[in-house]
Short mmCIF file of C-alpha atoms and ligand atoms in Angstrom, two decimals:
data_model
loop_
_atom_site.label_atom_id
_atom_site.label_comp_id
_atom_site.label_asym_id
_atom_site.label_seq_id
_atom_site.Cartn_x
_atom_site.Cartn_y
_atom_site.Cartn_z
CA UNK A 1 -123.89 -102.90 122.07
CA UNK A 2 -125.24 -103.15 118.54
CA UNK A 3 -121.73 -103.11 117.17
CA UNK A 4 -120.85 -105.91 119.58
CA UNK A 5 -123.66 -108.16 118.43
CA UNK A 6 -122.97 -107.40 114.74
CA UNK A 7 -119.39 -108.32 115.38
CA UNK A 8 -120.58 -111.54 117.07
CA UNK A 9 -122.51 -112.57 113.98
CA UNK A 10 -119.67 -111.69 111.63
CA UNK A 11 -117.20 -113.48 113.85
CA UNK A 12 -119.47 -116.52 113.80
CA UNK A 13 -119.45 -116.50 110.04
CA UNK A 14 -115.78 -115.69 109.76
CA UNK A 15 -114.28 -117.98 112.32
CA UNK A 16 -116.57 -120.28 114.26
CA UNK A 17 -118.50 -121.96 111.48
CA UNK A 18 -115.58 -122.96 109.30
CA UNK A 19 -113.78 -124.06 112.41
CA UNK A 20 -116.71 -126.22 113.50
CA UNK A 21 -116.96 -127.73 110.07
CA UNK A 22 -113.28 -128.60 110.21
CA UNK A 23 -113.60 -129.98 113.72
CA UNK A 24 -116.52 -132.13 112.69
CA UNK A 25 -114.59 -133.51 109.78
CA UNK A 26 -111.46 -134.54 111.62
CA UNK A 27 -110.89 -137.36 114.03
CA UNK A 28 -111.50 -136.40 117.65
CA UNK A 29 -108.10 -137.62 118.70
CA UNK A 30 -106.24 -135.37 116.21
CA UNK A 31 -108.18 -132.27 117.08
CA UNK A 32 -108.10 -132.77 120.84
CA UNK A 33 -106.39 -129.96 122.62
CA UNK A 34 -107.11 -127.37 119.91
CA UNK A 35 -109.75 -124.87 120.89
CA UNK A 36 -111.13 -121.64 119.56
CA UNK A 37 -109.34 -119.64 122.21
CA UNK A 38 -106.02 -120.86 120.86
CA UNK A 39 -106.79 -120.11 117.19
CA UNK A 40 -104.40 -117.24 116.45
CA UNK A 41 -105.96 -114.06 115.05
CA UNK A 42 -105.15 -113.59 111.35
CA UNK A 43 -101.84 -111.80 111.24
CA UNK A 44 -100.59 -109.07 108.91
CA UNK A 45 -96.89 -109.09 107.96
CA UNK A 46 -94.82 -106.30 109.55
CA UNK A 47 -93.74 -104.84 106.19
CA UNK A 48 -97.37 -104.53 105.06
CA UNK A 49 -98.22 -102.74 108.31
CA UNK A 50 -95.21 -100.43 108.03
CA UNK A 51 -96.43 -99.21 104.63
CA UNK A 52 -99.52 -97.74 106.36
CA UNK A 53 -97.85 -95.96 109.30
CA UNK A 54 -98.99 -92.38 109.88
CA UNK A 55 -96.30 -89.73 109.57
CA UNK A 56 -95.44 -87.73 112.70
CA UNK A 57 -95.43 -84.39 110.88
CA UNK A 58 -97.07 -82.88 107.86
CA UNK A 59 -95.25 -81.42 104.92
CA UNK A 60 -95.73 -77.72 104.73
CA UNK A 61 -94.62 -74.63 102.97
CA UNK A 62 -92.07 -72.64 104.89
CA UNK A 63 -94.43 -69.72 105.39
CA UNK A 64 -97.30 -71.80 106.73
CA UNK A 65 -97.84 -70.05 110.03
CA UNK A 66 -100.60 -69.78 112.62
CA UNK A 67 -101.78 -66.35 111.43
CA UNK A 68 -102.18 -67.58 107.86
CA UNK A 69 -104.07 -70.63 109.05
CA UNK A 70 -106.46 -68.49 111.11
CA UNK A 71 -107.06 -66.04 108.25
CA UNK A 72 -107.51 -68.92 105.82
CA UNK A 73 -110.07 -70.51 108.10
CA UNK A 74 -112.05 -67.26 108.31
CA UNK A 75 -111.97 -66.93 104.51
CA UNK A 76 -113.06 -70.55 104.04
CA UNK A 77 -116.35 -69.70 105.78
CA UNK A 78 -116.74 -66.25 104.18
CA UNK A 79 -119.57 -65.89 101.64
CA UNK A 80 -118.02 -62.69 100.25
CA UNK A 81 -115.85 -65.01 98.16
CA UNK A 82 -118.83 -65.77 95.90
CA UNK A 83 -120.32 -63.54 93.23
CA UNK A 84 -123.72 -63.07 94.89
CA UNK A 85 -122.67 -63.56 98.52
CA UNK A 86 -124.55 -66.85 98.79
CA UNK A 87 -121.73 -69.39 99.01
CA UNK A 88 -118.56 -69.96 101.00
CA UNK A 89 -116.04 -72.74 100.41
CA UNK A 90 -117.66 -74.45 103.41
CA UNK A 91 -121.07 -74.44 101.68
CA UNK A 92 -119.81 -77.30 99.53
CA UNK A 93 -116.91 -78.50 101.68
CA UNK A 94 -118.99 -78.84 104.85
CA UNK A 95 -116.94 -79.68 107.96
CA UNK A 96 -119.95 -81.62 109.26
CA UNK A 97 -119.78 -83.85 106.17
CA UNK A 98 -116.05 -84.52 106.17
CA UNK A 99 -115.52 -81.35 104.08
CA UNK A 100 -117.65 -82.80 101.27
CA UNK A 101 -121.34 -82.12 100.55
CA UNK A 102 -123.14 -85.46 100.82
CA UNK A 103 -124.82 -85.31 97.39
CA UNK A 104 -123.78 -86.83 94.04
CA UNK A 105 -123.46 -83.50 92.21
CA UNK A 106 -123.86 -80.35 94.26
CA UNK A 107 -125.10 -76.95 93.21
CA UNK A 108 -123.03 -73.84 92.75
CA UNK A 109 -123.98 -70.21 92.33
CA UNK A 110 -127.62 -69.60 91.34
CA UNK A 111 -128.35 -73.29 91.70
CA UNK A 112 -126.22 -74.42 88.77
CA UNK A 113 -125.43 -78.13 88.76
CA UNK A 114 -121.73 -78.99 89.25
CA UNK A 115 -120.15 -81.24 86.64
CA UNK A 116 -118.26 -83.32 89.24
CA UNK A 117 -118.74 -84.57 92.77
CA UNK A 118 -117.37 -82.40 95.60
CA UNK A 119 -114.35 -84.19 97.11
CA UNK A 120 -113.48 -84.24 100.81
CA UNK A 121 -110.47 -82.13 101.73
CA UNK A 122 -108.52 -84.45 104.04
CA UNK A 123 -104.74 -84.69 104.00
CA UNK A 124 -104.19 -82.43 101.01
CA UNK A 125 -100.90 -81.25 102.59
CA UNK A 126 -99.46 -84.45 101.08
CA UNK A 127 -101.18 -83.93 97.72
CA UNK A 128 -99.21 -83.70 94.49
CA UNK A 129 -102.05 -82.50 92.25
CA UNK A 130 -105.55 -81.20 92.96
CA UNK A 131 -109.05 -81.67 91.52
CA UNK A 132 -110.26 -85.05 90.24
CA UNK A 133 -108.21 -84.53 87.08
CA UNK A 134 -105.14 -83.07 88.85
CA UNK A 135 -105.24 -79.86 86.81
CA UNK A 136 -103.89 -77.76 89.72
CA UNK A 137 -100.41 -78.47 91.03
CA UNK A 138 -100.59 -76.54 94.31
CA UNK A 139 -103.28 -75.66 96.82
CA UNK A 140 -102.39 -72.01 96.25
CA UNK A 141 -103.13 -72.25 92.53
CA UNK A 142 -106.22 -74.37 93.21
CA UNK A 143 -108.07 -71.98 95.48
CA UNK A 144 -108.84 -69.20 93.05
CA UNK A 145 -110.36 -71.82 90.69
CA UNK A 146 -113.66 -72.27 92.59
CA UNK A 147 -113.95 -68.52 93.27
CA UNK A 148 -113.80 -67.64 89.58
CA UNK A 149 -115.53 -70.75 88.23
CA UNK A 150 -118.84 -69.63 86.71
CA UNK A 151 -120.64 -72.72 88.06
CA UNK A 152 -119.05 -72.75 91.52
CA UNK A 153 -118.74 -69.35 93.23
CA UNK A 154 -119.10 -67.24 90.07
CA UNK A 155 -117.07 -64.27 91.31
CA UNK A 156 -114.38 -62.05 89.83
CA UNK A 157 -111.24 -62.16 91.94
CA UNK A 158 -110.87 -58.37 91.75
CA UNK A 159 -114.41 -57.91 93.13
CA UNK A 160 -113.70 -60.33 95.99
CA UNK A 161 -110.49 -58.47 96.77
CA UNK A 162 -112.37 -55.14 96.70
CA UNK A 163 -115.12 -56.43 99.02
CA UNK A 164 -112.58 -57.78 101.53
CA UNK A 165 -110.48 -54.59 101.37
CA UNK A 166 -113.53 -52.49 102.23
CA UNK A 167 -113.79 -54.34 105.53
CA UNK A 168 -111.28 -52.65 107.85
CA UNK A 169 -110.96 -55.68 110.15
CA UNK A 170 -110.23 -57.91 107.19
CA UNK A 171 -107.76 -55.41 105.79
CA UNK A 172 -105.94 -55.36 109.14
CA UNK A 173 -105.92 -59.17 109.31
CA UNK A 174 -104.25 -59.41 105.88
CA UNK A 175 -101.71 -56.72 106.82
CA UNK A 176 -100.79 -58.53 110.06
CA UNK A 177 -100.60 -61.91 108.38
CA UNK A 178 -98.45 -60.79 105.47
CA UNK A 179 -96.23 -58.02 106.91
CA UNK A 180 -93.80 -58.26 103.98
CA UNK A 181 -96.57 -57.47 101.46
CA UNK A 182 -99.46 -56.08 103.56
CA UNK A 183 -102.20 -56.08 100.93
CA UNK A 184 -105.50 -57.82 100.28
CA UNK A 185 -104.93 -59.54 96.95
CA UNK A 186 -105.42 -62.86 95.20
CA UNK A 187 -101.96 -64.12 96.07
CA UNK A 188 -102.29 -63.55 99.82
CA UNK A 189 -105.87 -64.84 99.75
CA UNK A 190 -104.79 -68.09 98.14
CA UNK A 191 -101.80 -68.46 100.49
CA UNK A 192 -104.05 -68.13 103.54
CA UNK A 193 -106.67 -70.56 102.19
CA UNK A 194 -103.95 -73.08 101.32
CA UNK A 195 -102.35 -72.76 104.78
CA UNK A 196 -105.72 -73.56 106.37
CA UNK A 197 -106.38 -76.48 104.02
CA UNK A 198 -103.00 -78.01 104.83
CA UNK A 199 -104.05 -78.32 108.47
CA UNK A 200 -106.99 -80.60 107.58
CA UNK A 201 -105.35 -83.84 108.66
CA UNK A 202 -107.70 -86.78 109.18
CA UNK A 203 -107.77 -87.94 112.80
CA UNK A 204 -106.38 -91.26 113.99
CA UNK A 205 -108.78 -94.16 113.84
CA UNK A 206 -108.78 -97.74 115.16
CA UNK A 207 -106.84 -98.74 112.05
CA UNK A 208 -103.93 -96.47 113.08
CA UNK A 209 -103.88 -97.98 116.56
CA UNK A 210 -103.70 -101.42 114.94
CA UNK A 211 -100.82 -100.35 112.71
CA UNK A 212 -99.06 -98.86 115.75
CA UNK A 213 -99.11 -102.28 117.39
CA UNK A 214 -102.41 -102.49 119.27
CA UNK A 215 -103.39 -105.88 117.90
CA UNK A 216 -106.89 -105.95 119.37
CA UNK A 217 -107.83 -102.51 117.96
CA UNK A 218 -109.33 -104.35 114.96
CA UNK A 219 -111.78 -107.23 115.04
CA UNK A 220 -111.08 -110.51 113.24
CA UNK A 221 -113.37 -109.72 110.29
CA UNK A 222 -111.78 -106.27 109.86
CA UNK A 223 -108.29 -107.81 109.85
CA UNK A 224 -109.51 -110.33 107.29
CA UNK A 225 -110.80 -107.38 105.24
CA UNK A 226 -107.40 -105.65 105.49
CA UNK A 227 -105.79 -108.85 104.22
CA UNK A 228 -108.20 -108.90 101.28
CA UNK A 229 -107.54 -105.21 100.60
CA UNK A 230 -103.76 -105.78 100.51
CA UNK A 231 -104.07 -109.23 98.91
CA UNK A 232 -106.69 -110.92 96.75
CA UNK A 233 -108.86 -107.84 96.10
CA UNK A 234 -105.84 -105.83 94.85
CA UNK A 235 -107.09 -102.50 96.21
CA UNK A 236 -103.64 -101.58 97.55
CA UNK A 237 -102.23 -101.34 94.01
CA UNK A 238 -103.74 -97.82 93.95
CA UNK A 239 -105.04 -97.09 97.47
CA UNK A 240 -101.58 -97.31 99.05
CA UNK A 241 -99.85 -95.72 102.04
CA UNK A 242 -101.43 -94.24 105.16
CA UNK A 243 -103.66 -91.93 103.10
CA UNK A 244 -104.75 -94.83 100.90
CA UNK A 245 -103.88 -93.15 97.64
CA UNK A 246 -100.99 -93.41 95.18
CA UNK A 247 -101.84 -89.86 93.98
CA UNK A 248 -101.98 -91.31 90.48
CA UNK A 249 -104.66 -91.27 87.78
CA UNK A 250 -106.49 -94.44 86.78
CA UNK A 251 -109.40 -95.40 84.58
CA UNK A 252 -111.32 -97.82 86.80
CA UNK A 253 -114.03 -98.43 84.21
CA UNK A 254 -116.84 -96.20 85.46
CA UNK A 255 -119.39 -95.42 82.75
CA UNK A 256 -119.57 -91.82 81.50
CA UNK A 257 -117.76 -89.63 79.02
CA UNK A 258 -115.79 -87.29 81.29
CA UNK A 259 -112.22 -87.56 79.93
CA UNK A 260 -110.67 -86.59 83.30
CA UNK A 261 -106.86 -86.61 83.28
CA UNK A 262 -106.83 -87.22 79.53
CA UNK A 263 -108.34 -83.80 78.86
CA UNK A 264 -106.11 -82.09 81.47
CA UNK A 265 -102.96 -83.50 79.84
CA UNK A 266 -104.20 -83.61 76.25
CA UNK A 267 -103.29 -87.31 76.33
CA UNK A 268 -105.81 -89.87 75.09
CA UNK A 269 -104.01 -92.65 76.98
CA UNK A 270 -105.18 -90.98 80.22
CA UNK A 271 -108.83 -90.66 79.16
CA UNK A 272 -111.36 -91.57 81.89
CA UNK A 273 -108.55 -91.55 84.45
CA UNK A 274 -109.19 -89.75 87.74
CA UNK A 275 -107.07 -89.21 90.83
CA UNK A 276 -107.20 -92.10 93.29
CA UNK A 277 -109.15 -90.65 96.23
CA UNK A 278 -107.92 -91.13 99.78
CA UNK A 279 -110.10 -93.61 101.69
CA UNK A 280 -109.69 -91.80 105.00
CA UNK A 281 -113.03 -90.85 106.60
CA UNK A 282 -115.01 -92.21 103.63
CA UNK A 283 -117.81 -93.39 105.91
CA UNK A 284 -118.67 -89.67 106.25
CA UNK A 285 -118.34 -88.67 102.60
CA UNK A 286 -120.79 -90.77 100.56
CA UNK A 287 -121.69 -90.79 97.72
CA UNK A 288 -118.55 -91.84 95.88
CA UNK A 289 -116.51 -91.34 92.69
CA UNK A 290 -115.89 -88.25 90.52
CA UNK A 291 -119.50 -88.30 89.42
CA UNK A 292 -120.93 -89.24 92.81
CA UNK A 293 -122.74 -92.09 91.08
CA UNK A 294 -122.11 -94.80 93.69
CA UNK A 295 -124.20 -94.33 96.82
CA UNK A 296 -122.63 -96.83 99.22
CA UNK A 297 -119.44 -98.79 99.84
CA UNK A 298 -121.39 -101.93 98.83
CA UNK A 299 -121.97 -100.28 95.44
CA UNK A 300 -118.24 -99.48 95.20
CA UNK A 301 -117.20 -103.07 95.85
CA UNK A 302 -119.86 -104.30 93.41
CA UNK A 303 -118.33 -101.97 90.80
CA UNK A 304 -114.88 -103.54 91.18
CA UNK A 305 -116.41 -107.03 90.95
CA UNK A 306 -118.75 -106.67 88.02
CA UNK A 307 -119.29 -103.02 87.01
CA UNK A 308 -116.07 -102.32 85.12
CA UNK A 309 -116.66 -100.99 81.60
CA UNK A 310 -114.04 -102.54 79.33
CA UNK A 311 -112.00 -99.84 77.56
CA UNK A 312 -108.47 -99.66 76.14
CA UNK A 313 -107.61 -97.04 78.79
CA UNK A 314 -108.41 -99.29 81.80
CA UNK A 315 -105.66 -99.10 84.44
CA UNK A 316 -103.11 -101.92 84.40
CA UNK A 317 -103.41 -101.88 88.20
CA UNK A 318 -107.09 -102.83 88.22
CA UNK A 319 -107.87 -106.34 89.52
CA UNK A 320 -109.16 -108.54 86.69
CA UNK A 321 -112.12 -110.82 87.25
CA UNK A 322 -112.35 -110.02 90.96
CA UNK A 323 -114.90 -112.25 92.65
CA UNK A 324 -115.53 -112.20 96.38
CA UNK A 325 -117.75 -114.39 98.53
CA UNK A 326 -120.48 -112.62 100.47
CA UNK A 327 -118.41 -113.10 103.60
CA UNK A 328 -115.31 -111.56 102.00
CA UNK A 329 -117.35 -108.62 100.73
CA UNK A 330 -118.57 -108.02 104.28
CA UNK A 331 -115.02 -108.23 105.62
CA UNK A 332 -113.68 -105.78 103.03
CA UNK A 333 -116.41 -103.25 103.86
CA UNK A 334 -115.89 -103.78 107.61
CA UNK A 335 -112.21 -102.98 107.05
CA UNK A 336 -113.01 -99.81 105.08
CA UNK A 337 -115.09 -98.73 108.07
CA UNK A 338 -111.99 -98.73 110.30
CA UNK A 339 -110.47 -95.86 108.28
CA UNK A 340 -113.19 -93.51 109.49
CA UNK A 341 -113.81 -91.86 112.83
CA UNK A 342 -116.71 -93.15 114.85
CA UNK A 343 -117.87 -89.59 115.63
CA UNK A 344 -117.91 -86.73 113.11
CA UNK A 345 -114.21 -86.27 112.36
CA UNK A 346 -112.35 -83.20 113.56
CA UNK A 347 -108.99 -82.36 112.00
CA UNK A 348 -106.03 -83.72 113.92
CA UNK A 349 -103.22 -81.31 114.61
CA UNK A 350 -99.86 -82.36 113.29
CA UNK A 351 -96.90 -80.03 113.53
CA UNK A 352 -95.68 -78.68 110.19
CA UNK A 353 -92.41 -79.82 108.80
CA UNK A 354 -90.13 -77.95 106.46
CA UNK A 355 -89.02 -80.24 103.69
CA UNK A 356 -85.28 -80.12 103.09
CA UNK A 357 -84.48 -78.83 99.62
CA UNK A 358 -82.99 -81.58 97.50
CA UNK A 359 -79.25 -81.06 97.25
CA UNK A 360 -76.67 -82.86 95.18
CA UNK A 361 -76.14 -85.44 97.93
CA UNK A 362 -77.31 -88.76 96.54
CA UNK A 363 -77.18 -87.74 92.88
CA UNK A 364 -75.63 -90.45 90.70
CA UNK A 365 -74.10 -90.14 87.26
CA UNK A 366 -76.00 -92.51 84.97
CA UNK A 367 -77.59 -92.05 81.58
CA UNK A 368 -80.48 -94.57 81.78
CA UNK A 369 -83.45 -94.42 84.12
CA UNK A 370 -85.94 -97.26 84.75
CA UNK A 371 -89.62 -96.92 85.69
CA UNK A 372 -90.55 -100.34 87.10
CA UNK A 373 -93.13 -100.30 89.91
CA UNK A 374 -94.18 -96.67 89.29
CA UNK A 375 -90.73 -95.43 90.35
CA UNK A 376 -87.93 -93.65 88.56
CA UNK A 377 -84.75 -95.56 89.38
CA UNK A 378 -82.44 -93.99 90.16
CA UNK A 379 -84.48 -90.92 91.14
CA UNK A 380 -81.68 -88.38 91.42
CA UNK A 381 -79.08 -88.05 88.71
CA UNK A 382 -76.35 -85.74 87.56
CA UNK A 383 -75.64 -85.21 83.86
CA UNK A 384 -73.95 -82.62 81.68
CA UNK A 385 -75.82 -80.11 79.56
CA UNK A 386 -76.34 -81.50 76.07
CA UNK A 387 -76.00 -85.14 77.14
CA UNK A 388 -78.98 -87.44 76.60
CA UNK A 389 -80.85 -89.05 79.51
CA UNK A 390 -82.69 -92.21 78.44
CA UNK A 391 -85.90 -93.08 80.30
CA UNK A 392 -86.98 -96.68 79.64
CA UNK A 393 -90.49 -97.87 80.41
CA UNK A 394 -89.64 -101.25 81.94
CA UNK A 395 -92.94 -101.12 83.85
CA UNK A 396 -96.30 -102.81 83.12
CA UNK A 397 -98.10 -99.44 82.93
CA UNK A 398 -98.37 -96.58 80.48
CA UNK A 399 -96.39 -93.54 81.63
CA UNK A 400 -96.13 -89.91 80.51
CA UNK A 401 -92.67 -88.50 81.13
CA UNK A 402 -92.82 -84.72 81.52
CA UNK A 403 -90.80 -81.69 82.41
CA UNK A 404 -93.04 -78.75 83.29
CA UNK A 405 -90.49 -75.99 83.64
CA UNK A 406 -90.28 -72.52 82.11
CA UNK A 407 -86.78 -73.47 80.85
CA UNK A 408 -87.94 -76.73 79.26
CA UNK A 409 -91.46 -77.95 78.53
CA UNK A 410 -91.48 -81.60 77.47
CA UNK A 411 -94.05 -84.38 77.28
CA UNK A 412 -93.30 -87.86 75.96
CA UNK A 413 -96.97 -88.45 75.10
CA UNK A 414 -98.15 -91.97 75.99
CA UNK A 415 -95.02 -93.96 76.81
CA UNK A 416 -96.10 -97.58 76.58
CA UNK A 417 -94.28 -100.47 78.28
CA UNK A 418 -91.07 -101.10 76.33
CA UNK A 419 -90.85 -97.54 74.94
CA UNK A 420 -87.72 -95.44 75.44
CA UNK A 421 -87.50 -91.67 75.43
CA UNK A 422 -84.38 -89.54 75.47
CA UNK A 423 -84.37 -86.23 77.34
CA UNK A 424 -81.79 -83.59 76.63
CA UNK A 425 -81.14 -80.58 78.86
CA UNK A 426 -79.36 -77.71 77.18
CA UNK A 427 -79.24 -75.41 80.19
CA UNK A 428 -77.44 -76.12 83.46
CA UNK A 429 -79.51 -76.20 86.66
CA UNK A 430 -81.88 -78.49 88.51
CA UNK A 431 -84.92 -79.96 86.76
CA UNK A 432 -87.82 -82.08 87.95
CA UNK A 433 -89.08 -84.89 85.75
CA UNK A 434 -92.46 -86.41 86.63
CA UNK A 435 -95.06 -88.74 85.16
CA UNK A 436 -98.34 -87.05 84.22
CA UNK A 437 -100.31 -90.19 85.10
CA UNK A 438 -98.37 -91.08 88.27
CA UNK A 439 -97.22 -87.70 89.71
CA UNK A 440 -95.62 -89.40 92.73
CA UNK A 441 -92.91 -90.51 90.28
CA UNK A 442 -90.26 -87.83 90.63
CA UNK A 443 -86.81 -87.66 89.17
CA UNK A 444 -84.42 -84.85 90.04
CA UNK A 445 -81.91 -84.08 87.31
CA UNK A 446 -78.91 -81.90 88.08
CA UNK A 447 -77.48 -80.55 84.90
CA UNK A 448 -73.84 -79.42 85.05
CA UNK A 449 -72.46 -76.95 82.48
CA UNK A 450 -71.01 -78.47 79.30
C1 HEC B 501 -120.19 -74.93 94.68
C2 HEC B 501 -119.47 -75.93 95.41
C3 HEC B 501 -118.03 -75.64 95.74
C4 HEC B 501 -117.51 -74.53 96.34
C5 HEC B 501 -118.25 -73.29 96.79
C6 HEC B 501 -116.11 -74.78 96.50
N1 HEC B 501 -115.78 -76.00 96.02
FE1 HEC B 501 -113.97 -76.89 96.14
N2 HEC B 501 -114.61 -78.34 94.93
C7 HEC B 501 -115.89 -78.49 94.45
C8 HEC B 501 -115.92 -79.50 93.42
C9 HEC B 501 -117.14 -79.98 92.64
C10 HEC B 501 -114.59 -79.95 93.28
C11 HEC B 501 -114.09 -80.99 92.27
C12 HEC B 501 -113.92 -80.29 90.94
C13 HEC B 501 -113.09 -81.08 89.95
O1 HEC B 501 -112.34 -81.95 90.37
O2 HEC B 501 -113.16 -80.77 88.76
C14 HEC B 501 -113.81 -79.21 94.26
C15 HEC B 501 -112.45 -79.41 94.48
C16 HEC B 501 -111.72 -78.77 95.45
C17 HEC B 501 -110.36 -79.10 95.84
C18 HEC B 501 -109.52 -80.23 95.29
C19 HEC B 501 -109.49 -81.39 96.25
C20 HEC B 501 -108.73 -82.57 95.75
O3 HEC B 501 -108.83 -83.63 96.35
O4 HEC B 501 -108.03 -82.47 94.73
C21 HEC B 501 -109.99 -78.20 96.79
C22 HEC B 501 -108.66 -78.12 97.52
C23 HEC B 501 -111.10 -77.30 96.98
N3 HEC B 501 -112.13 -77.68 96.17
C24 HEC B 501 -111.08 -76.21 97.83
C25 HEC B 501 -112.05 -75.22 97.78
C26 HEC B 501 -111.89 -73.88 98.36
C27 HEC B 501 -110.66 -73.38 99.08
C28 HEC B 501 -113.05 -73.22 98.12
C29 HEC B 501 -113.39 -71.80 98.43
C30 HEC B 501 -112.51 -70.81 97.84
C31 HEC B 501 -113.94 -74.15 97.41
N4 HEC B 501 -113.28 -75.33 97.21
C32 HEC B 501 -115.23 -73.85 97.05
C33 HEC B 501 -116.99 -77.79 94.89
C34 HEC B 501 -116.92 -76.57 95.52
C1 HEC B 502 -106.45 -99.19 89.47
C2 HEC B 502 -106.40 -98.43 90.68
C3 HEC B 502 -107.44 -98.76 91.74
C4 HEC B 502 -107.69 -99.98 92.34
C5 HEC B 502 -106.99 -101.31 92.12
C6 HEC B 502 -108.78 -99.74 93.27
N1 HEC B 502 -109.16 -98.43 93.24
FE1 HEC B 502 -110.63 -97.60 94.31
N2 HEC B 502 -110.45 -95.88 93.24
C7 HEC B 502 -109.50 -95.65 92.26
C8 HEC B 502 -109.82 -94.42 91.57
C9 HEC B 502 -109.00 -93.81 90.44
C10 HEC B 502 -111.01 -93.96 92.13
C11 HEC B 502 -111.79 -92.72 91.67
C12 HEC B 502 -112.41 -93.07 90.34
C13 HEC B 502 -113.33 -92.02 89.76
O1 HEC B 502 -113.96 -91.27 90.49
O2 HEC B 502 -113.43 -91.99 88.52
C14 HEC B 502 -111.37 -94.88 93.19
C15 HEC B 502 -112.45 -94.73 94.05
C16 HEC B 502 -112.69 -95.55 95.15
C17 HEC B 502 -113.63 -95.26 96.18
C18 HEC B 502 -114.48 -94.01 96.29
C19 HEC B 502 -113.81 -92.98 97.13
C20 HEC B 502 -114.45 -91.62 97.06
O3 HEC B 502 -114.18 -90.81 97.96
O4 HEC B 502 -115.20 -91.34 96.12
C21 HEC B 502 -113.59 -96.31 97.07
C22 HEC B 502 -114.39 -96.45 98.34
C23 HEC B 502 -112.63 -97.26 96.56
N3 HEC B 502 -112.10 -96.76 95.38
C24 HEC B 502 -112.32 -98.46 97.15
C25 HEC B 502 -111.57 -99.44 96.52
C26 HEC B 502 -111.52 -100.83 96.92
C27 HEC B 502 -112.25 -101.43 98.09
C28 HEC B 502 -110.70 -101.48 96.04
C29 HEC B 502 -110.37 -102.96 95.96
C30 HEC B 502 -111.49 -103.81 95.65
C31 HEC B 502 -110.23 -100.48 95.09
N4 HEC B 502 -110.80 -99.27 95.40
C32 HEC B 502 -109.35 -100.72 94.06
C33 HEC B 502 -108.42 -96.45 91.97
C34 HEC B 502 -108.37 -97.80 92.32
#
């Protein structure tokens, strides 16, 4: 009921009043026959909607099976993973709080203050990098981080493994889950935790029903907010796709001296850049940002309008001089609300999907790659060992071309718009080239023998 009357007031502001003003201003004879009932709801182009469609399956490692998920879930709630037995993963990533903790900076072992805000854990199965600064590249490698971090769980992995091994039921659970290597160890522990985390898929909301074609699933002011989000307000430049993240790192001008991605990469051009958070279920996971400094969505929108600290590292994707009317601000926030469940969210189950390994189908033989629009084009090439592959930054953004491979470690440093770099692969095989600032940019290079 309350929602209905709020909607009534917003609708009044959004639609009726301007309409009345227009009706009053025009000659009766011209406006005759037009009525509110006939005013079409604001529409959203089909291609914009398609970019937000939920996938039917989730990406998953091949060995992500039900036993691993169940063991991972048990471990996620197990306080034996912390040094003094006081904390589980769920102590900070509380399922009741959207797997976040509801405070700006939480406390770890022995009450120590955490340097960054605890993020929610939704939809990480699609993640490219983990932590606010992306320093982990898989959920498996991420999970031992908090266990051994002196400010988080403050444990030694070997002690955790010993404690779990002493428990015969736990020992048996590990042996059953990993029959090919039936031991309690850090590797199996992290595989189980990661398998569980991959199942944390945010549930469908009214927004998804709207995208799927149910046009009255969103109210007029929420649709107007969606149009602002994908239009004038420029939010979609970074909060893109059904998860509302480009998985990239941006400096959005928050005050503070945390270097974020810049420190992780050793690249000053990425200073103050943090991973774009998903906006799914954000109504449940205040406060916001890597430092938890913004308490409400109103504060977030106010930041984008007038809080941006001017720095050379500011993201090229950030809207400049954004100014919204009070009505537009309300619409944008109403829209953000539609990405969250109305009741405490419970993970949706989506069947896992085994990603096909990239083969040579689709590989083209070219020697120059473009980067416009945060995309390597083409993104799959075949060259010969020893030949140069030129990567041109024909984009508006700074990139960081990298190969993180035991056979070849390469970083271009800050590759500014207009800069060219030439990669050379001496060994045959398949290599992955990415951008350190925009890890969704992926280029597969198949290197044939000389
Ligand atoms: C004491 C609180 C605390 C505990 C306990 C904790 N975490 Fe976290 N977690 C955090 C904080 C804070 C961050 C962000 C740190 C950063 O980005 O530097 C984080 C980040 C993460 C991320 C990255 C999410 C993303 O969006 O990139 C994952 C995944 C995660 N934790 C899983 C776990 C698991 C699994 C456990 C248990 C083994 C755990 N956490 C225990 C506080 C905690
Ligand atoms: C240049 C890329 C970019 C644009 C454009 C952008 N954002 Fe963000 N957004 C980010 C990044 C990066 C963060 C995290 C920053 C940090 O913590 O340092 C963020 C954080 C947020 C958060 C907090 C989420 C959380 O869980 O902490 C919200 C809400 C948000 N943005 C909404 C918006 C809205 C609304 C707009 C449009 C007015 C917008 N963003 C435009 C990149 C962007």
